[in-house]
Amino acid sequence: MKKYKIALIKGDGIGPEIIDEAVKVLDSVASCCGFDIAYTEAFMGGCAYDITGDPLPQETINISLSSDAVLFGAIGGEKWDNLPREKRPESGLLRFRKELGVYANLRPAVVYDELINASSLKPSIVKGVDLMVVRELIGGIYFGEPKGRDENRGWNTMVYTRDEIIRIAHQAFKIAMTRKKKVCSVDKANVLDVSQLWREVVIEVSKEYPEIELTHMYVDNAAMQLIRDPRQFDVILTGNIFGDILSDEASMLSGSIGLLPSASVGAKIGVYEPIHGSAPDIAGQGIANPIATIASVSMMLRYAFGEIIAADKIDSAIKRALSEGYRTKDLAQYDAKEVCSTSEMGSIIANYIER
Ligand code: NAD
């Protein structure tokens, strides 16, 4: 029997509650689909700081790098907000992504029919939206040199190398091959030299994927098109800063932060996590929505392990729970037949999988 090693990082706030439900669902899909999971728990964030004085202990990096994937909850909270910057949970998370070399951030935005009224856009615009933003994560203007400031000037440099563009482009094309086979590369090639190189290299890489329909769009137009007609997109491939902005914009199409998963992947390993934070305002009350984390498990099975049937089973079970009217408190105003707790939602989804 196949066995996958997973590093489990629950973190702070609602992190432990949502990860427990994700594990419940993962165990049920593993037993249905005939594979085994070995979990190793590791600590990160405020809880790790409280125990070790470091928000990212070396042991957590070691456990993660010796696993097949990392399932991550969320970190942070007011209790740690006044620590020196390098001791804060959020610094631990940035360091973690860098240590693991995760260069591609995958952010799907899916609009569930049952929650169409939760979107801030009209149902006629968002019905059927199912897109994925593939964002380069460890290059571009956030990391480029030179950068600096004096009293009267501030400067950053947007730089991409051919190799950085090649590896993120492959990632986007491979994902598109498992979807509708469309990639829209977003850049600012009418103004930026770095974007001209980006476009040239993306076109070169696309020759290895003849089945993919590749288009290009300037980022200002892409920001508008996402609101005007989001259904035109399948995979959006873009750099760090453009992806940062567009993926947040895309996430609002679905209307709820508690629904959206993400993956950050690299050559060695991937980190699978909800897009939301640790929600300290609702921690410990059993009302957090676990669906974003459960959907992150589906991404892990699909992209890290190639367990497509298992991933599809999770996605269908989530849809079924929503279509039968089960809602956690955050979505209670959208056609709820029954408002359930975090743990009840996990059990409902796990039961659908077992059936
Ligand atoms: P947040 O995402 O934690 O919460 C924003 C709002 O959404 C809150 O009202 C919260 O109750 C609600 N919410 C979030 N997730 C939910 C869920 N699953 N179900 C129901 N409601 C949910 O953002 P914030 O309040 O700005 O940040 C709180 C803490 O989380 C901060 O310390 C921040 O630094 C940290 N944070 C961590 C991550 C991460 O771990 N990747 C990401 C973002 C923020």
Coordinates of C-alpha atoms and ligand atoms in Angstrom, one line a residue:
M1 CA 0.0 0.0 0.0
K2 CA 1.3 3.5 -0.9
K3 CA 2.2 5.6 2.2
Y4 CA 2.6 9.4 2.2
K5 CA 4.5 11.2 5.0
I6 CA 2.8 14.5 5.9
A7 CA 4.1 17.2 8.2
L8 CA 1.2 18.6 10.1
I9 CA 1.6 22.2 11.3
K10 CA -1.5 23.3 13.1
G11 CA -0.3 26.7 14.3
D12 CA -2.3 29.3 16.3
G13 CA -5.9 30.5 16.7
I14 CA -8.3 28.3 14.6
G15 CA -5.4 26.4 13.1
P16 CA -5.8 23.3 15.3
E17 CA -9.6 23.2 14.8
I18 CA -9.5 23.4 11.0
I19 CA -6.5 21.0 10.7
D20 CA -8.3 18.4 12.8
E21 CA -11.1 18.4 10.3
A22 CA -8.8 18.2 7.4
V23 CA -7.1 15.1 8.9
K24 CA -10.5 13.5 9.5
V25 CA -11.4 14.0 5.8
L26 CA -7.9 12.8 4.7
D27 CA -8.1 9.7 6.8
S28 CA -11.5 8.8 5.3
V29 CA -10.4 9.4 1.7
A30 CA -7.2 7.4 2.3
S31 CA -9.1 4.4 3.5
C32 CA -11.5 4.6 0.6
C33 CA -8.8 5.0 -2.0
G34 CA -6.3 2.5 -0.6
F35 CA -3.3 4.6 0.6
D36 CA -1.9 5.2 4.0
I37 CA -0.9 8.5 5.7
A38 CA 1.8 8.9 8.3
Y39 CA 1.5 12.3 10.2
T40 CA 4.3 14.0 12.0
E41 CA 3.3 17.1 14.0
A42 CA 5.6 20.1 14.0
F43 CA 5.2 23.5 15.7
M44 CA 5.3 26.9 14.2
G45 CA 4.1 30.4 14.9
G46 CA 3.1 31.8 18.3
C47 CA 2.7 28.4 19.9
A48 CA 6.3 27.5 18.8
Y49 CA 7.6 30.8 20.2
D50 CA 5.9 30.1 23.5
I51 CA 7.7 26.7 23.8
T52 CA 11.1 27.4 22.2
G53 CA 11.5 31.2 21.9
D54 CA 11.6 30.8 18.1
P55 CA 8.5 31.0 15.8
L56 CA 10.2 28.6 13.4
P57 CA 12.3 25.9 15.2
Q58 CA 14.9 24.1 13.1
E59 CA 13.1 20.8 13.9
T60 CA 10.0 22.1 12.0
I61 CA 12.1 22.7 8.9
N62 CA 13.7 19.3 9.3
I63 CA 10.4 17.5 9.7
S64 CA 8.9 19.3 6.7
L65 CA 11.9 18.6 4.4
S66 CA 11.8 14.9 5.3
S67 CA 8.0 14.7 4.5
D68 CA 6.2 14.3 1.2
A69 CA 4.0 17.4 1.8
V70 CA 3.2 19.9 4.5
L71 CA -0.4 20.6 5.7
F72 CA -0.6 23.9 7.3
G73 CA -3.3 25.7 9.4
A74 CA -2.6 29.3 10.2
I75 CA -0.3 31.3 12.6
G76 CA -0.4 34.6 14.4
G77 CA -2.4 36.5 17.0
E78 CA -2.5 39.6 19.1
K79 CA -0.5 37.9 21.9
W80 CA 2.6 37.9 19.7
D81 CA 2.1 41.2 17.9
N82 CA 4.5 43.2 20.0
L83 CA 7.5 40.9 19.8
P84 CA 10.5 42.0 17.8
R85 CA 9.9 41.5 14.1
E86 CA 12.1 38.4 13.7
K87 CA 10.3 36.7 16.6
R88 CA 6.8 37.3 15.3
P89 CA 4.9 34.3 13.9
E90 CA 4.6 36.0 10.4
S91 CA 8.4 36.2 10.1
G92 CA 8.6 32.5 10.8
L93 CA 6.2 31.9 7.9
L94 CA 8.2 33.9 5.4
R95 CA 11.4 32.2 6.5
F96 CA 9.6 28.8 6.2
R97 CA 8.6 29.4 2.6
K98 CA 12.2 30.5 1.7
E99 CA 13.8 27.5 3.5
L100 CA 11.5 25.1 1.6
G101 CA 12.2 26.9 -1.7
V102 CA 8.5 27.1 -2.7
Y103 CA 8.5 29.2 -5.8
A104 CA 5.0 28.8 -7.1
N105 CA 1.8 29.9 -5.4
L106 CA -1.3 28.3 -6.7
R107 CA -4.6 30.0 -5.7
P108 CA -7.8 28.6 -7.2
A109 CA -11.0 30.7 -7.1
V110 CA -14.1 28.7 -7.5
V111 CA -17.7 30.0 -7.2
Y112 CA -20.0 27.3 -5.8
D113 CA -23.5 27.6 -7.2
E114 CA -25.0 27.2 -3.7
L115 CA -23.1 30.3 -2.5
I116 CA -23.4 32.4 -5.5
N117 CA -25.1 35.2 -3.5
A118 CA -22.1 35.4 -1.2
S119 CA -20.0 37.0 -4.0
S120 CA -19.8 40.7 -4.2
L121 CA -20.4 40.5 -8.0
K122 CA -23.7 39.7 -9.7
P123 CA -24.6 35.9 -10.0
S124 CA -24.8 36.3 -13.8
I125 CA -21.1 37.3 -13.9
V126 CA -19.7 34.8 -11.4
K127 CA -21.8 31.7 -12.1
G128 CA -19.4 28.8 -13.0
V129 CA -16.2 30.6 -12.3
D130 CA -13.3 28.1 -11.8
L131 CA -9.9 29.6 -12.3
M132 CA -6.4 29.3 -10.9
V133 CA -3.8 32.0 -10.4
V134 CA -0.2 30.6 -10.6
R135 CA 2.0 33.3 -9.0
E136 CA 5.8 33.3 -9.0
L137 CA 6.6 33.6 -5.2
I138 CA 10.3 34.1 -4.5
G139 CA 11.5 36.5 -7.3
G140 CA 10.5 39.7 -8.9
I141 CA 10.2 43.1 -7.3
Y142 CA 9.8 41.9 -3.7
F143 CA 13.3 40.4 -3.8
G144 CA 15.2 42.2 -6.6
E145 CA 18.4 44.2 -6.0
P146 CA 19.2 47.0 -5.8
K147 CA 16.6 48.3 -3.4
G148 CA 16.7 51.0 -0.8
R149 CA 15.7 54.5 0.2
D150 CA 17.1 57.7 1.4
E151 CA 15.3 60.8 2.5
N152 CA 14.0 61.8 -0.9
R153 CA 14.0 58.6 -3.0
G154 CA 12.9 55.0 -2.6
W155 CA 13.7 52.2 -5.1
N156 CA 13.0 48.5 -5.8
T157 CA 14.0 46.4 -8.8
M158 CA 11.8 44.1 -10.7
V159 CA 14.1 41.4 -12.1
Y160 CA 13.4 37.9 -13.5
T161 CA 15.9 35.5 -14.9
R162 CA 15.2 33.2 -17.8
D163 CA 15.4 30.1 -15.4
E164 CA 12.9 31.6 -12.9
I165 CA 10.4 32.2 -15.7
I166 CA 11.0 28.8 -17.3
R167 CA 10.2 26.9 -14.0
I168 CA 7.0 28.9 -13.2
A169 CA 5.8 28.7 -16.8
H170 CA 6.2 24.9 -16.7
Q171 CA 4.2 24.8 -13.5
A172 CA 1.3 26.8 -15.0
F173 CA 1.3 24.7 -18.2
K174 CA 1.3 21.4 -16.3
I175 CA -1.6 22.5 -14.2
A176 CA -3.5 23.7 -17.2
M177 CA -3.1 20.3 -18.8
T178 CA -5.2 18.9 -15.9
R179 CA -7.8 21.6 -16.4
K180 CA -9.3 23.3 -19.4
K181 CA -5.9 23.7 -21.2
K182 CA -5.9 27.5 -21.3
V183 CA -3.1 29.7 -19.9
C184 CA -3.3 33.5 -19.8
S185 CA 0.1 35.0 -19.1
V186 CA -0.2 38.4 -17.4
D187 CA 2.6 41.0 -17.7
K188 CA 3.2 44.6 -18.5
A189 CA 5.3 44.0 -21.7
N190 CA 4.2 47.3 -23.2
V191 CA 6.2 49.2 -20.6
L192 CA 8.6 46.9 -18.7
D193 CA 11.7 45.2 -20.2
V194 CA 11.4 42.5 -17.6
S195 CA 7.9 41.7 -18.9
Q196 CA 9.2 41.5 -22.4
L197 CA 11.6 38.8 -21.4
W198 CA 8.8 37.1 -19.4
R199 CA 6.6 37.0 -22.5
E200 CA 9.4 35.7 -24.8
V201 CA 10.3 32.9 -22.4
V202 CA 6.6 31.9 -21.7
I203 CA 6.1 31.6 -25.5
E204 CA 9.3 29.4 -25.8
V205 CA 8.1 27.1 -22.9
S206 CA 4.6 26.9 -24.4
K207 CA 6.1 25.1 -27.5
E208 CA 6.4 22.0 -25.2
Y209 CA 2.7 22.1 -24.6
P210 CA 1.1 22.2 -28.0
E211 CA -2.4 21.4 -26.6
I212 CA -2.4 24.5 -24.5
E213 CA -4.1 27.7 -25.8
L214 CA -1.8 30.5 -24.6
T215 CA -2.9 34.2 -24.5
H216 CA -1.2 37.3 -23.0
M217 CA -2.8 40.2 -21.2
Y218 CA -1.5 43.4 -19.6
V219 CA -2.0 43.4 -15.9
D220 CA -4.2 46.5 -15.9
N221 CA -6.5 44.9 -18.4
A222 CA -6.4 41.6 -16.4
A223 CA -7.5 43.4 -13.2
M224 CA -10.5 44.7 -15.2
Q225 CA -11.3 41.5 -17.0
L226 CA -11.4 39.6 -13.7
I227 CA -14.4 41.7 -12.6
R228 CA -15.9 42.1 -16.1
D229 CA -15.9 38.5 -17.2
P230 CA -14.0 36.1 -14.9
R231 CA -15.3 33.0 -16.7
Q232 CA -12.9 33.7 -19.6
F233 CA -10.0 32.5 -17.4
D234 CA -8.7 29.0 -16.7
V235 CA -5.0 29.4 -15.5
I236 CA -3.6 32.9 -15.0
L237 CA 0.3 32.8 -15.0
T238 CA 2.0 35.8 -13.5
G239 CA 4.9 37.2 -11.5
N240 CA 5.1 38.0 -7.8
I241 CA 3.6 41.5 -7.4
F242 CA 1.0 41.2 -10.2
G243 CA 0.0 37.7 -8.7
D244 CA -0.2 39.1 -5.2
I245 CA -2.8 41.7 -6.3
L246 CA -4.7 39.5 -8.8
S247 CA -5.0 36.5 -6.5
D248 CA -6.6 38.6 -3.8
E249 CA -8.9 40.2 -6.3
A250 CA -9.9 36.7 -7.6
S251 CA -10.5 35.4 -4.2
M252 CA -13.3 37.8 -3.6
L253 CA -15.2 36.4 -6.6
S254 CA -16.2 33.4 -4.4
G255 CA -17.2 35.7 -1.5
S256 CA -15.9 33.9 1.5
I257 CA -12.4 33.6 2.9
G258 CA -13.3 30.4 4.7
L259 CA -13.7 28.5 1.4
L260 CA -10.4 29.1 -0.5
P261 CA -7.4 26.8 -0.4
S262 CA -3.9 27.4 -1.7
A263 CA -0.6 25.6 -2.4
S264 CA 2.9 26.8 -2.4
V265 CA 5.1 24.4 -4.3
G266 CA 8.8 24.0 -5.1
A267 CA 11.3 21.5 -6.4
K268 CA 11.5 19.7 -3.1
I269 CA 8.1 20.0 -1.4
G270 CA 4.7 21.8 -1.3
V271 CA 2.9 23.5 1.5
Y272 CA -0.9 23.3 1.4
E273 CA -2.9 25.8 3.4
P274 CA -6.1 27.9 3.5
I275 CA -5.7 31.5 2.3
H276 CA -7.1 32.9 5.6
G277 CA -5.3 33.6 8.8
S278 CA -5.7 32.3 12.3
A279 CA -8.9 34.2 13.0
P280 CA -8.3 34.8 16.7
D281 CA -11.7 36.5 17.0
I282 CA -13.4 33.1 16.6
A283 CA -10.8 30.7 17.9
G284 CA -11.9 28.0 20.3
Q285 CA -15.6 28.5 19.6
G286 CA -16.1 25.6 17.2
I287 CA -17.5 27.9 14.5
A288 CA -14.6 28.3 12.0
N289 CA -15.2 27.1 8.5
P290 CA -12.9 24.1 7.8
I291 CA -13.7 24.0 4.0
A292 CA -10.7 26.0 2.9
T293 CA -8.3 23.6 4.7
I294 CA -10.2 20.5 3.5
A295 CA -9.9 21.9 -0.1
S296 CA -6.2 22.3 0.5
V297 CA -6.0 18.6 1.3
S298 CA -7.6 18.0 -2.1
M299 CA -4.9 20.2 -3.8
M300 CA -2.2 18.2 -2.0
L301 CA -3.6 14.9 -3.2
R302 CA -4.0 16.2 -6.8
Y303 CA -0.7 18.1 -7.2
A304 CA 1.7 16.5 -4.8
F305 CA 0.7 12.8 -5.0
G306 CA -1.3 12.5 -8.3
E307 CA -4.2 11.0 -6.3
I308 CA -6.8 12.5 -8.7
I309 CA -9.7 10.2 -7.7
A310 CA -9.2 11.0 -4.0
A311 CA -9.0 14.7 -4.7
D312 CA -12.2 14.6 -6.9
K313 CA -14.0 12.7 -4.1
I314 CA -13.1 15.5 -1.6
D315 CA -14.2 18.2 -4.0
S316 CA -17.5 16.5 -4.7
A317 CA -18.1 15.9 -1.0
I318 CA -17.6 19.6 -0.3
K319 CA -20.0 20.6 -3.1
R320 CA -22.6 18.1 -1.8
A321 CA -22.4 19.4 1.8
L322 CA -23.0 22.9 0.4
S323 CA -25.8 21.9 -1.9
E324 CA -27.6 20.1 0.9
G325 CA -27.6 23.3 2.8
Y326 CA -25.0 22.7 5.5
R327 CA -23.2 26.0 6.5
T328 CA -20.8 27.1 9.2
K329 CA -21.7 30.3 10.9
D330 CA -19.8 32.6 8.5
L331 CA -22.1 31.5 5.6
A332 CA -25.3 31.0 7.6
Q333 CA -27.1 33.8 5.8
Y334 CA -26.7 32.2 2.4
D335 CA -29.5 29.6 2.0
A336 CA -28.5 27.5 5.1
K337 CA -30.8 24.6 5.9
E338 CA -28.6 23.7 8.9
V339 CA -25.9 25.7 10.6
C340 CA -23.2 23.3 11.8
S341 CA -20.0 23.5 13.9
T342 CA -16.5 23.2 12.5
S343 CA -16.3 19.5 13.6
E344 CA -19.8 18.7 12.3
M345 CA -18.8 20.1 8.9
G346 CA -15.7 17.9 8.8
S347 CA -17.8 14.8 9.7
I348 CA -20.4 15.6 7.1
I349 CA -17.8 15.8 4.4
A350 CA -15.9 12.7 5.6
N351 CA -19.2 10.7 5.7
Y352 CA -20.1 11.7 2.1
I353 CA -16.7 10.4 1.1
E354 CA -17.1 7.1 2.9
R355 CA -20.6 6.6 1.3
Ligands
NAD1 P1 -8.0 36.3 9.2 O1 -8.0 35.7 7.9 O2 -7.4 35.5 10.3 O3 -9.5 36.8 9.6 C1 -10.2 37.8 8.9 C2 -11.7 37.6 9.2 O4 -12.2 36.4 8.5 C3 -12.0 37.4 10.7 O5 -13.2 38.0 11.0 C4 -12.1 35.9 10.8 O6 -13.0 35.5 11.9 C5 -12.7 35.5 9.5 N1 -12.3 34.1 9.1 C6 -11.0 33.8 8.7 N2 -11.0 32.5 8.5 C7 -12.2 32.0 8.7 C8 -12.8 30.7 8.7 N3 -12.1 29.6 8.3 N4 -14.1 30.5 9.0 C9 -14.8 31.6 9.4 N5 -14.3 32.9 9.5 C10 -13.0 33.1 9.1 O7 -7.1 37.7 9.1 P2 -6.7 38.7 10.2 O8 -7.8 38.9 11.2 O9 -6.2 39.9 9.4 O10 -5.4 38.1 10.9 C11 -5.4 37.3 12.1 C12 -4.1 36.7 12.3 O11 -3.7 35.8 11.3 C13 -3.0 37.8 12.3 O12 -2.1 37.5 13.3 C14 -2.3 37.6 11.0 O13 -1.0 38.0 10.9 C15 -2.5 36.1 10.8 N6 -2.4 35.6 9.4 C16 -1.8 34.4 9.2 C17 -1.8 33.9 7.9 C18 -1.2 32.5 7.7 O14 -1.0 31.8 8.7 N7 -1.0 32.1 6.5 C19 -2.4 34.6 6.8 C20 -3.1 35.8 7.1 C21 -3.1 36.3 8.4

